[in-house]
mmCIF file of C-alpha atoms and ligand atoms in Angstrom:
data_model
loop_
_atom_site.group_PDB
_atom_site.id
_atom_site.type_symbol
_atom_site.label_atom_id
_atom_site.label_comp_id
_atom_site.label_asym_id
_atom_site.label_seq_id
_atom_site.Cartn_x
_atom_site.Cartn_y
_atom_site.Cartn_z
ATOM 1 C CA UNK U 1 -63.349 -2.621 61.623
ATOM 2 C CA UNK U 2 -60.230 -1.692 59.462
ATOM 3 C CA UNK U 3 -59.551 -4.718 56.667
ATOM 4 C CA UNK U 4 -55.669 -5.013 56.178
ATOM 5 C CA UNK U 5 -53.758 -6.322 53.510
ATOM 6 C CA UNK U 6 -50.365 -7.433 53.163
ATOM 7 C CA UNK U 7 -48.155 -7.446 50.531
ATOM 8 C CA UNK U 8 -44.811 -9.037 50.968
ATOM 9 C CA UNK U 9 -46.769 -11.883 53.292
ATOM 10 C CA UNK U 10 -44.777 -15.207 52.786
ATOM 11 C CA UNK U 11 -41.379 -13.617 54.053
ATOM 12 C CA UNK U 12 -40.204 -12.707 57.091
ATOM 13 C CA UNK U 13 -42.217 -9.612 57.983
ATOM 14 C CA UNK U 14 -45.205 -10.333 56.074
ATOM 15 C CA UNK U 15 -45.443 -13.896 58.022
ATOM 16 C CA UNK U 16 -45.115 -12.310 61.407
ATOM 17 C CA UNK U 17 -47.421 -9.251 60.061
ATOM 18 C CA UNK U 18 -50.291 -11.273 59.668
ATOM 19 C CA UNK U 19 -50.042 -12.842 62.949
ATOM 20 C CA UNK U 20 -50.092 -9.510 64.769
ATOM 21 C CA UNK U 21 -53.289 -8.745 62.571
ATOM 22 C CA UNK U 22 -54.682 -11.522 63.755
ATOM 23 C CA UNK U 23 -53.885 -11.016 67.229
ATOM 24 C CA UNK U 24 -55.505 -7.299 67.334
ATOM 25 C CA UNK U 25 -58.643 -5.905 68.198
ATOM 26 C CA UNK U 26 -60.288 -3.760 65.312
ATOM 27 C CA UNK U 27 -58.689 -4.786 62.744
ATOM 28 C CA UNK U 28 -59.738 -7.397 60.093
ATOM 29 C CA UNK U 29 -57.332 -9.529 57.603
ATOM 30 C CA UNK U 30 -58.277 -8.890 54.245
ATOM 31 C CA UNK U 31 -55.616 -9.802 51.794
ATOM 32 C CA UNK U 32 -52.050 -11.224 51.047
ATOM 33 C CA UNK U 33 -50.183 -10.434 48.001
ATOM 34 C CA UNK U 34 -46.596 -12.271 46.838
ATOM 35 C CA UNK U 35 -44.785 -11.514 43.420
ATOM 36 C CA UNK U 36 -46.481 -12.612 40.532
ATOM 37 C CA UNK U 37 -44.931 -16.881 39.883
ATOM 38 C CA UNK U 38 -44.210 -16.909 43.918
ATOM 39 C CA UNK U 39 -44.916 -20.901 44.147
ATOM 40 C CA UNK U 40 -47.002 -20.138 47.624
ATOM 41 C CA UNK U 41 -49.915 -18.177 45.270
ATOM 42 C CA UNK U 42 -53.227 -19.858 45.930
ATOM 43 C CA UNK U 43 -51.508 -21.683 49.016
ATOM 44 C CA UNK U 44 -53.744 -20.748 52.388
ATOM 45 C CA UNK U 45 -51.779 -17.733 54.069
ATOM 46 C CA UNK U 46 -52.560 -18.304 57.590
ATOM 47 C CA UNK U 47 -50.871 -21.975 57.591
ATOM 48 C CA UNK U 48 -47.458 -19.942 55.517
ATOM 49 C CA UNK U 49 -47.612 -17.950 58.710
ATOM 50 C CA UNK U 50 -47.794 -20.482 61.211
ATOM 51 C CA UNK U 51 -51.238 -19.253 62.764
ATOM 52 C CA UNK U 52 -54.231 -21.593 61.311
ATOM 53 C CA UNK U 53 -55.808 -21.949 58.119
ATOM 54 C CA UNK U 54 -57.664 -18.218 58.063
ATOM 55 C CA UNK U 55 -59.109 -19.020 54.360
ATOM 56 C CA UNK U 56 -57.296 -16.547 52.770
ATOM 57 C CA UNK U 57 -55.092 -17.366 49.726
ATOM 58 C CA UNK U 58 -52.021 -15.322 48.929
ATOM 59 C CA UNK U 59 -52.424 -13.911 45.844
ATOM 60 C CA UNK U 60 -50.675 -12.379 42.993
ATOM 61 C CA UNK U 61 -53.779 -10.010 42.015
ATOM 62 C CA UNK U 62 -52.458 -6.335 43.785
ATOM 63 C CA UNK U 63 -55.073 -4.261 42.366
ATOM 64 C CA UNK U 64 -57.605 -6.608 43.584
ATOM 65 C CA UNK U 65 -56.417 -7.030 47.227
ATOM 66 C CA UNK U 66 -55.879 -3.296 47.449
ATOM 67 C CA UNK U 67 -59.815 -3.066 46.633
ATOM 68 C CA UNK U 68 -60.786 -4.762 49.283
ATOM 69 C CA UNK U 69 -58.921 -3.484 51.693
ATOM 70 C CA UNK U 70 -58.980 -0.017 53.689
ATOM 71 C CA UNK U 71 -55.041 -0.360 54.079
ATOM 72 C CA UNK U 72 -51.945 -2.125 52.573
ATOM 73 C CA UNK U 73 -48.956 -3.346 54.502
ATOM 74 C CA UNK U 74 -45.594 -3.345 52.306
ATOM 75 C CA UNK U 75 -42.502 -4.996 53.556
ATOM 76 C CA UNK U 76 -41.007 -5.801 50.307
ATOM 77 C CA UNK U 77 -37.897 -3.875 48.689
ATOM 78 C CA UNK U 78 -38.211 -0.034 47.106
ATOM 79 C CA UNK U 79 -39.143 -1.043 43.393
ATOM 80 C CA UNK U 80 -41.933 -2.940 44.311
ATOM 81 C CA UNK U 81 -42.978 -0.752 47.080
ATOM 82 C CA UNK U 82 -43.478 2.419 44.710
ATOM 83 C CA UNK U 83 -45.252 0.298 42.491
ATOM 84 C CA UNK U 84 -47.624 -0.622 45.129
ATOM 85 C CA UNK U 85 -47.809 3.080 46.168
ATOM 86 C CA UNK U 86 -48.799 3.976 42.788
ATOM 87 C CA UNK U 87 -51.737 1.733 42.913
ATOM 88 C CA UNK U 88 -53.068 2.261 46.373
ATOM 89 C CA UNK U 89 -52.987 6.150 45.099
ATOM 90 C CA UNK U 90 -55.010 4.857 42.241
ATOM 91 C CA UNK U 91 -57.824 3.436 44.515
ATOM 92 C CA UNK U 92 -57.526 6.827 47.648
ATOM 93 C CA UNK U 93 -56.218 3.143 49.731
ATOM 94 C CA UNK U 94 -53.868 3.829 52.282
ATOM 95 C CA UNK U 95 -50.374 2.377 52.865
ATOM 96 C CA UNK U 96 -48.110 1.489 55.555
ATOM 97 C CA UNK U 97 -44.499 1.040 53.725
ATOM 98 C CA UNK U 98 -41.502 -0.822 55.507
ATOM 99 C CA UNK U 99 -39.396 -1.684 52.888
ATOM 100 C CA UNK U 100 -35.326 -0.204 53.242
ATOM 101 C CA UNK U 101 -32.857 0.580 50.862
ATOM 102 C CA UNK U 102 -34.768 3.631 49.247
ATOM 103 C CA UNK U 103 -32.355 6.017 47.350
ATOM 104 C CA UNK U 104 -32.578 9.464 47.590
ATOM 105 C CA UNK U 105 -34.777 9.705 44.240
ATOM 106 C CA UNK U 106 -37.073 6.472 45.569
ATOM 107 C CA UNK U 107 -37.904 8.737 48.726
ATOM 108 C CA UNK U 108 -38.258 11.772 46.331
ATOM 109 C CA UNK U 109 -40.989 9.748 43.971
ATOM 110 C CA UNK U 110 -42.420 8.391 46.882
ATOM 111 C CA UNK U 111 -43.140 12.074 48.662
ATOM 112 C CA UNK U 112 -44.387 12.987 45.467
ATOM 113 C CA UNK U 113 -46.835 9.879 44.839
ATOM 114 C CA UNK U 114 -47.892 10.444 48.777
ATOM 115 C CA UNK U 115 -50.030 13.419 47.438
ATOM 116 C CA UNK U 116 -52.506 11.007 46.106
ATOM 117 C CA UNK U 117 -53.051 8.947 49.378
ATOM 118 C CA UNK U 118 -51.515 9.167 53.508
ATOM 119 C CA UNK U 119 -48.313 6.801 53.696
ATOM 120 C CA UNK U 120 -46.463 5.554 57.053
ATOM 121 C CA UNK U 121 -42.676 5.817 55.413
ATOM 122 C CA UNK U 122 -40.611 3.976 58.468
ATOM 123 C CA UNK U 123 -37.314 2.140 58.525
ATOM 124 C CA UNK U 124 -37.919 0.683 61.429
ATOM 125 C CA UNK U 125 -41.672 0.204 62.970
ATOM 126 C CA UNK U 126 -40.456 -0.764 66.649
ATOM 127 C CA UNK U 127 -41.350 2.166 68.953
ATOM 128 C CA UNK U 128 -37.522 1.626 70.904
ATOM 129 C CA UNK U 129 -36.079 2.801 67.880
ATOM 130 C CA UNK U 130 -38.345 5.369 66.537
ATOM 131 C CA UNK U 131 -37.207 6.822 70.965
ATOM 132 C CA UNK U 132 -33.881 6.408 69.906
ATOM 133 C CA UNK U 133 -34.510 8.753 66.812
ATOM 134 C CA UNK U 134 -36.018 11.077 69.040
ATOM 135 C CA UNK U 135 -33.354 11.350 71.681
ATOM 136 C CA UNK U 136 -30.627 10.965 69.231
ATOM 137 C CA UNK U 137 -31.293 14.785 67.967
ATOM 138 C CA UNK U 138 -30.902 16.026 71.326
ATOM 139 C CA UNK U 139 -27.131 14.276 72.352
ATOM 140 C CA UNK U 140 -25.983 15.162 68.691
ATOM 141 C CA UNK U 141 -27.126 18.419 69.663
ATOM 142 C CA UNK U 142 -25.759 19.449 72.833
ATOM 143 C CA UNK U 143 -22.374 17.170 72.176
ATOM 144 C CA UNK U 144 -21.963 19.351 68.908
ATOM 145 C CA UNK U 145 -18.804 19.121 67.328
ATOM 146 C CA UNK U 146 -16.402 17.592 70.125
ATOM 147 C CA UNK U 147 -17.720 13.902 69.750
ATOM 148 C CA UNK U 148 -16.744 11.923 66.725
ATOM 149 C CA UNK U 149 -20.200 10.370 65.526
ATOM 150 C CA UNK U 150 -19.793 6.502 64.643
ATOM 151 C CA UNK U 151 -22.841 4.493 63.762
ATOM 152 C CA UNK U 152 -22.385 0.060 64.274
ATOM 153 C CA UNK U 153 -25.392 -2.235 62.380
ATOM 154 C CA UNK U 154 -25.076 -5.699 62.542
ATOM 155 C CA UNK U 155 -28.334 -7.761 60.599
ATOM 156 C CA UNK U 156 -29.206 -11.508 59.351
ATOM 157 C CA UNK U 157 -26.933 -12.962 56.989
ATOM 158 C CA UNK U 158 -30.093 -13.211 54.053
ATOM 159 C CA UNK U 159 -30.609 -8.822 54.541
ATOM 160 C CA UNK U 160 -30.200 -7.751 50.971
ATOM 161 C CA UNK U 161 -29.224 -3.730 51.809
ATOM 162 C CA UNK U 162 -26.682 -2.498 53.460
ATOM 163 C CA UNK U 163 -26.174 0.144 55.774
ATOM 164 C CA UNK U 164 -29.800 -0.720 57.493
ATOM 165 C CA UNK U 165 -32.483 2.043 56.709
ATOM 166 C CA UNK U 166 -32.278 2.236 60.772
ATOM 167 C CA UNK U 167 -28.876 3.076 60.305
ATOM 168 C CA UNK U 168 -29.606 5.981 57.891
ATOM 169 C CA UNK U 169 -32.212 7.208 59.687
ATOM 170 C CA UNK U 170 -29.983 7.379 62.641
ATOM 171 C CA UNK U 171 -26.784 9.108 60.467
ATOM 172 C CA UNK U 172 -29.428 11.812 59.041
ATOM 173 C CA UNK U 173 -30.630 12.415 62.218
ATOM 174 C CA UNK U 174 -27.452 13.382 63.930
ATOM 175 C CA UNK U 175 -26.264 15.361 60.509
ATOM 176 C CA UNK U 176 -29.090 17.239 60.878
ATOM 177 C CA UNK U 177 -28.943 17.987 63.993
ATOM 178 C CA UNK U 178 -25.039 18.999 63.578
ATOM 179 C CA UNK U 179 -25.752 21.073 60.863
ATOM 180 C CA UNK U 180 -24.277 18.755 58.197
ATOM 181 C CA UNK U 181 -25.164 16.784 54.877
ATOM 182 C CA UNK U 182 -25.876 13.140 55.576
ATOM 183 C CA UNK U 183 -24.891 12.396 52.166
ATOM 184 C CA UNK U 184 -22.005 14.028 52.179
ATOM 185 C CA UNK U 185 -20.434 13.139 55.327
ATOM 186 C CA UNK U 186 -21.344 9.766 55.582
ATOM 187 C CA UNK U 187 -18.145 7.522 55.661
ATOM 188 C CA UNK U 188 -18.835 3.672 54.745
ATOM 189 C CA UNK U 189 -15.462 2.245 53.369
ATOM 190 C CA UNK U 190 -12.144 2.942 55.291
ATOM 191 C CA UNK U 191 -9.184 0.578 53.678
ATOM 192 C CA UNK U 192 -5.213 1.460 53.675
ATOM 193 C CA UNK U 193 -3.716 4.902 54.768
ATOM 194 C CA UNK U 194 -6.852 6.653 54.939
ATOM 195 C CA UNK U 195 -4.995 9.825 56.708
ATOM 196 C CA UNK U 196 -6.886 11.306 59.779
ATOM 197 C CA UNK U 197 -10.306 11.312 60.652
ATOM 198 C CA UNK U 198 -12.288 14.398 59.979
ATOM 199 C CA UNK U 199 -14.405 16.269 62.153
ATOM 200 C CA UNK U 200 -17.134 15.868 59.985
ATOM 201 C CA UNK U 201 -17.729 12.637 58.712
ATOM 202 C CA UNK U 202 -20.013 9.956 60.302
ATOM 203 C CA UNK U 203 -18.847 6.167 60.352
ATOM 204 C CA UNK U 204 -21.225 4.032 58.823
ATOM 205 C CA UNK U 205 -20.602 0.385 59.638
ATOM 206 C CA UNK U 206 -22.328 -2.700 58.713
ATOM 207 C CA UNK U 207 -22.002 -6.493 60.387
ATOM 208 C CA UNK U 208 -24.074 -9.492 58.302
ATOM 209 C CA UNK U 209 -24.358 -12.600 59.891
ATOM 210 C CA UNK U 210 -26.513 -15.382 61.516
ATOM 211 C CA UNK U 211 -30.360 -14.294 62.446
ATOM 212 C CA UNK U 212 -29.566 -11.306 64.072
ATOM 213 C CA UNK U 213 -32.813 -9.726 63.352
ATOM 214 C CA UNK U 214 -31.617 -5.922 64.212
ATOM 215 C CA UNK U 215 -28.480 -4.379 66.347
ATOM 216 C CA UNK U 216 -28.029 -0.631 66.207
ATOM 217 C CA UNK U 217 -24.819 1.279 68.185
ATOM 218 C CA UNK U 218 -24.677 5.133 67.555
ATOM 219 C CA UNK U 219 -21.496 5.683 69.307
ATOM 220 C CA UNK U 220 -20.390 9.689 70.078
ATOM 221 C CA UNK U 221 -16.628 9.662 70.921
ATOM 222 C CA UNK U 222 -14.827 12.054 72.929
ATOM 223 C CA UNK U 223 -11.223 12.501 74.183
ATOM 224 C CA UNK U 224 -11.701 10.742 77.374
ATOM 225 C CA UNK U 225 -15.091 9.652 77.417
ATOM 226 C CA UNK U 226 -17.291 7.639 75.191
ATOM 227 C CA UNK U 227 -21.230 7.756 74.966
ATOM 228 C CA UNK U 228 -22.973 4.890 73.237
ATOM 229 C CA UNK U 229 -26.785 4.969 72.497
ATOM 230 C CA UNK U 230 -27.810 1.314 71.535
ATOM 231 C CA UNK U 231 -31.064 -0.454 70.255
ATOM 232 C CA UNK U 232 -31.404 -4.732 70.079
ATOM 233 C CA UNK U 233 -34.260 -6.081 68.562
ATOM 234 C CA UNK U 234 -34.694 -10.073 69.889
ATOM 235 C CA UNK U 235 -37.809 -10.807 67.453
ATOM 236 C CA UNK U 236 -39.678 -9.348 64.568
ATOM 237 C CA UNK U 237 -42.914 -8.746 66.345
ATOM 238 C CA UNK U 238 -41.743 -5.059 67.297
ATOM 239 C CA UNK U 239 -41.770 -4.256 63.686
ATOM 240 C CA UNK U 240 -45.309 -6.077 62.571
ATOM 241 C CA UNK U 241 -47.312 -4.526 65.818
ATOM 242 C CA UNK U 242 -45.816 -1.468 65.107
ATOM 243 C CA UNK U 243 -46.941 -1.696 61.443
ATOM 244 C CA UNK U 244 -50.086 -2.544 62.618
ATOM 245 C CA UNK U 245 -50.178 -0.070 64.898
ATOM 246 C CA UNK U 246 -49.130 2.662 61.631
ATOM 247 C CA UNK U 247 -52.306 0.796 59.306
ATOM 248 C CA UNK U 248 -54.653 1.632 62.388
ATOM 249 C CA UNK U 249 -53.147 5.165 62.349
ATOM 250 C CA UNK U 250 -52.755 6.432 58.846
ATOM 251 C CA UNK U 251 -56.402 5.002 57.517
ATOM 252 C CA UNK U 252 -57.873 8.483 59.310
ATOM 253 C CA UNK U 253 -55.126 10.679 58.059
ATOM 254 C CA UNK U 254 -55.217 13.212 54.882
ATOM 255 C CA UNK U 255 -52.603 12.590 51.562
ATOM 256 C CA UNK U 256 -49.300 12.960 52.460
ATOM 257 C CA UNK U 257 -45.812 10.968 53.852
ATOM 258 C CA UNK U 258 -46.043 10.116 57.387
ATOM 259 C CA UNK U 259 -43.471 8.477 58.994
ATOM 260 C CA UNK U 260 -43.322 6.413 63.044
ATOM 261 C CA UNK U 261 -42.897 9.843 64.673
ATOM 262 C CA UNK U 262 -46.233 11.138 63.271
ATOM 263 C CA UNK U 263 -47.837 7.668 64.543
ATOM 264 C CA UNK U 264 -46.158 7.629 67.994
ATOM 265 C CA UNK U 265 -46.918 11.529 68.544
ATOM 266 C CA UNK U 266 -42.941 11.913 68.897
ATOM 267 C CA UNK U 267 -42.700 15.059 66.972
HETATM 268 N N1 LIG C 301 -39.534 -0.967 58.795
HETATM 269 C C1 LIG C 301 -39.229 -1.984 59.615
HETATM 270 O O1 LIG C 301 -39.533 -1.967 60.835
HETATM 271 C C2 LIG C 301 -38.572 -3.209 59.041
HETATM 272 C C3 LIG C 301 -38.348 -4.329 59.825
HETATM 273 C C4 LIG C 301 -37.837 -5.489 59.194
HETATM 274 C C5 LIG C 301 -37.554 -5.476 57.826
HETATM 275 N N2 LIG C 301 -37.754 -4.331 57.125
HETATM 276 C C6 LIG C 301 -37.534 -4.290 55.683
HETATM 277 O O2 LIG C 301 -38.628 -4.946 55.060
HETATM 278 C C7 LIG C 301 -38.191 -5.530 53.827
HETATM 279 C C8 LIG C 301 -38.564 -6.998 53.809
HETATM 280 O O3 LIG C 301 -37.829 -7.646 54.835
HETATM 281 P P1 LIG C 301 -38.017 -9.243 55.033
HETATM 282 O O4 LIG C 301 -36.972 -9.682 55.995
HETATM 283 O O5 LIG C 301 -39.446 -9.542 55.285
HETATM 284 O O6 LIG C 301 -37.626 -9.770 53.575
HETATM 285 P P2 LIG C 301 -38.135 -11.105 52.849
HETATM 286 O O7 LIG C 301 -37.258 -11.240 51.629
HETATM 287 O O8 LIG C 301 -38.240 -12.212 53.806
HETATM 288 O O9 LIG C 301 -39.646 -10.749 52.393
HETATM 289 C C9 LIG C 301 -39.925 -9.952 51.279
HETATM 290 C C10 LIG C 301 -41.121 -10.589 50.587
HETATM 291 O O10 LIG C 301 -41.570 -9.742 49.525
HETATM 292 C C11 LIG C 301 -41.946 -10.584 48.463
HETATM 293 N N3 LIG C 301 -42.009 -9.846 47.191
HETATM 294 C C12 LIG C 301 -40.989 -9.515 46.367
HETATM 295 N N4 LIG C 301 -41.467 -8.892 45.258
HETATM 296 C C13 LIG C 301 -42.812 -8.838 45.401
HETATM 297 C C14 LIG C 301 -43.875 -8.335 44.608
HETATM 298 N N5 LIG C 301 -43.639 -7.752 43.413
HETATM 299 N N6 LIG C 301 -45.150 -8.437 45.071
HETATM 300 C C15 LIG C 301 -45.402 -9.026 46.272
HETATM 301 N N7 LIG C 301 -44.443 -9.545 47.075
HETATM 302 C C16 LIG C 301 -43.163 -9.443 46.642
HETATM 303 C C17 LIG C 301 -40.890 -11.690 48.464
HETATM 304 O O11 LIG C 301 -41.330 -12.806 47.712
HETATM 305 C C18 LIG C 301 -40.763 -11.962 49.964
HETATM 306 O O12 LIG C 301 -41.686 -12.937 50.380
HETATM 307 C C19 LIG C 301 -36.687 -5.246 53.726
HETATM 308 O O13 LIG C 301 -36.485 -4.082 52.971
HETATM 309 C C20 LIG C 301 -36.299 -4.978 55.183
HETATM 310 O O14 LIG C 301 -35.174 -4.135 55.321
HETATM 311 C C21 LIG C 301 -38.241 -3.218 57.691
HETATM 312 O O1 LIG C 302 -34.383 -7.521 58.918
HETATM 313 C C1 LIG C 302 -34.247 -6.443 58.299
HETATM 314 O O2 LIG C 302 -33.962 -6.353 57.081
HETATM 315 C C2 LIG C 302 -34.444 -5.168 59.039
HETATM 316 N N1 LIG C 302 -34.439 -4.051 58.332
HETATM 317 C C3 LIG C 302 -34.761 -2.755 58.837
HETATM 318 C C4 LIG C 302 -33.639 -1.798 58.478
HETATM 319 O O3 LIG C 302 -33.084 -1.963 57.338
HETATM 320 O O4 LIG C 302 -33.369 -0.882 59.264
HETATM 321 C C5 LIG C 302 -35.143 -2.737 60.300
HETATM 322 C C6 LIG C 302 -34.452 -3.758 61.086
HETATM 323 C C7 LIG C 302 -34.627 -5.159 60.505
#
């Protein structure tokens, strides 16, 4: 029986995370964690989440859940995710991390604090997408340089980052598999005479609105033909069973940074 914690558990994810641990076989709910002052600490978790009182209070004690648990689920933001990192390292506890909006030094720290401990790093948890990813290397590949690459996201109005990880996942992807620098090439602003498009660069486009929970159009334009690769998510529950489906994974696995391809045998 794996015991599974989740930190992050009164929002969106973490609520629809703990019903998908309830609803799975060999698995057991251990823990939820909220920031420190959240006013739903000490409140019973299950009834936040909308499946029955499961006597479990969400707590602000992270050391203390990560104890009793074999695994920690994060959906929180970066900051707080590292943090959490840090302290599952301190206790050899695994953790499953599906917070977005990582920089380019958060994912550095976070390869480097993965030594201590095996980590799931995924943008996106839903096994559609993490297909997507996989194809996506192969049209980039064979379209090569002839297709201008532009990448559509369109999220909830209360999303706090912006272009979705999904979205960056997807852009790094098809740089690497053009030979270019994601960073580099990436192109998320175009205002006024912006002159003609490069070869190079990669559109990156982002729609807020509404409770669109997660829209995704890599678009590869030619002259005369258009191919368009898209992903819609229509609830969360792709994301918590797949992060479920990463805690029941990475709790056998050696230190390191894992990511959905590792758990879904895509590579
Ligand atoms: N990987 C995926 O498949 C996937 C899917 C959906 C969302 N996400 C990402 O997950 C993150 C959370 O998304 P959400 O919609 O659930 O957001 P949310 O704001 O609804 O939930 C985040 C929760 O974290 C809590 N939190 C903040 N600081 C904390 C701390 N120090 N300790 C414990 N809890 C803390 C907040 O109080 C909140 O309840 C975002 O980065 C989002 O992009 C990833
Ligand atoms: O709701 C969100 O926030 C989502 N974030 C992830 C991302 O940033 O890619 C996955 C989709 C939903």
């Amino acid at each position: 029986m794996i015991n599974i914690a989740v930190c992050g558990a009164a929002g969106r994810m973490g609520q629809r995370i703990i019903n998908s641990i309830v609803e799975t076989e060999g698995v057991r709910f251990s823990g939820a964690l909220e920031r420190p002052g959240h006013p739903l600490v000490g409140q019973d978790v299950g009834l936040i989440a909308g499946c029955g009182e499961l006597g479990v209070a969400v707590s602000d004690d992270l050391n203390g859940v990560i104890a009793a648990c074999d695994v920690l689920i994060d959906f929180t933001a970066p900051k707080v995710s590292l943090k959490n990192l840090e302290a599952c390292g301190l206790q050899k506890k695994a953790i499953v991390i599906g917070s977005t909006g990582f920089t380019p030094e958060e994912r550095a720290l976070a390869a480097e604090l993965a030594k201590t401990t095996p980590v799931v790093l995924a943008p996106n948890m839903s096994v559609g997408v993490n297909v997507c990813f996989k194809i996506l290397k192969d049209i980039a590949a064979t379209l090569g340089d002839d297709f201008d690459v532009e990448i559509v996201e369109a999220h909830h109005r209360l999303k706090k980052d912006a272009p979705s990880g999904t979205a960056v996942r997807m852009g790094e992807v098809v740089a690497e598999a053009l030979g270019r620098d994601y960073n580099k090439v990436a192109n998320f602003h175009r205002e006024g005479i912006t002159g003609e498009r490069t070869k190079e660069e990669i559109g990156m486009q982002t729609i807020r609105g509404g409770d669109i929970i997660g829209e995704h159009t890599v678009y590869f334009i030619g002259m005369g033909e258009r191919i368009e690769l898209s992903h819609r998510a229509m609830t969360r529950d792709m994301f918590s069973r797949g992060s479920v489906r990463a805690a029941k994974w990475v709790v056998s696995q050696k230190p390191g940074l894992y990511d959905m391809q590792d758990v879904l045998g895509l590579r």
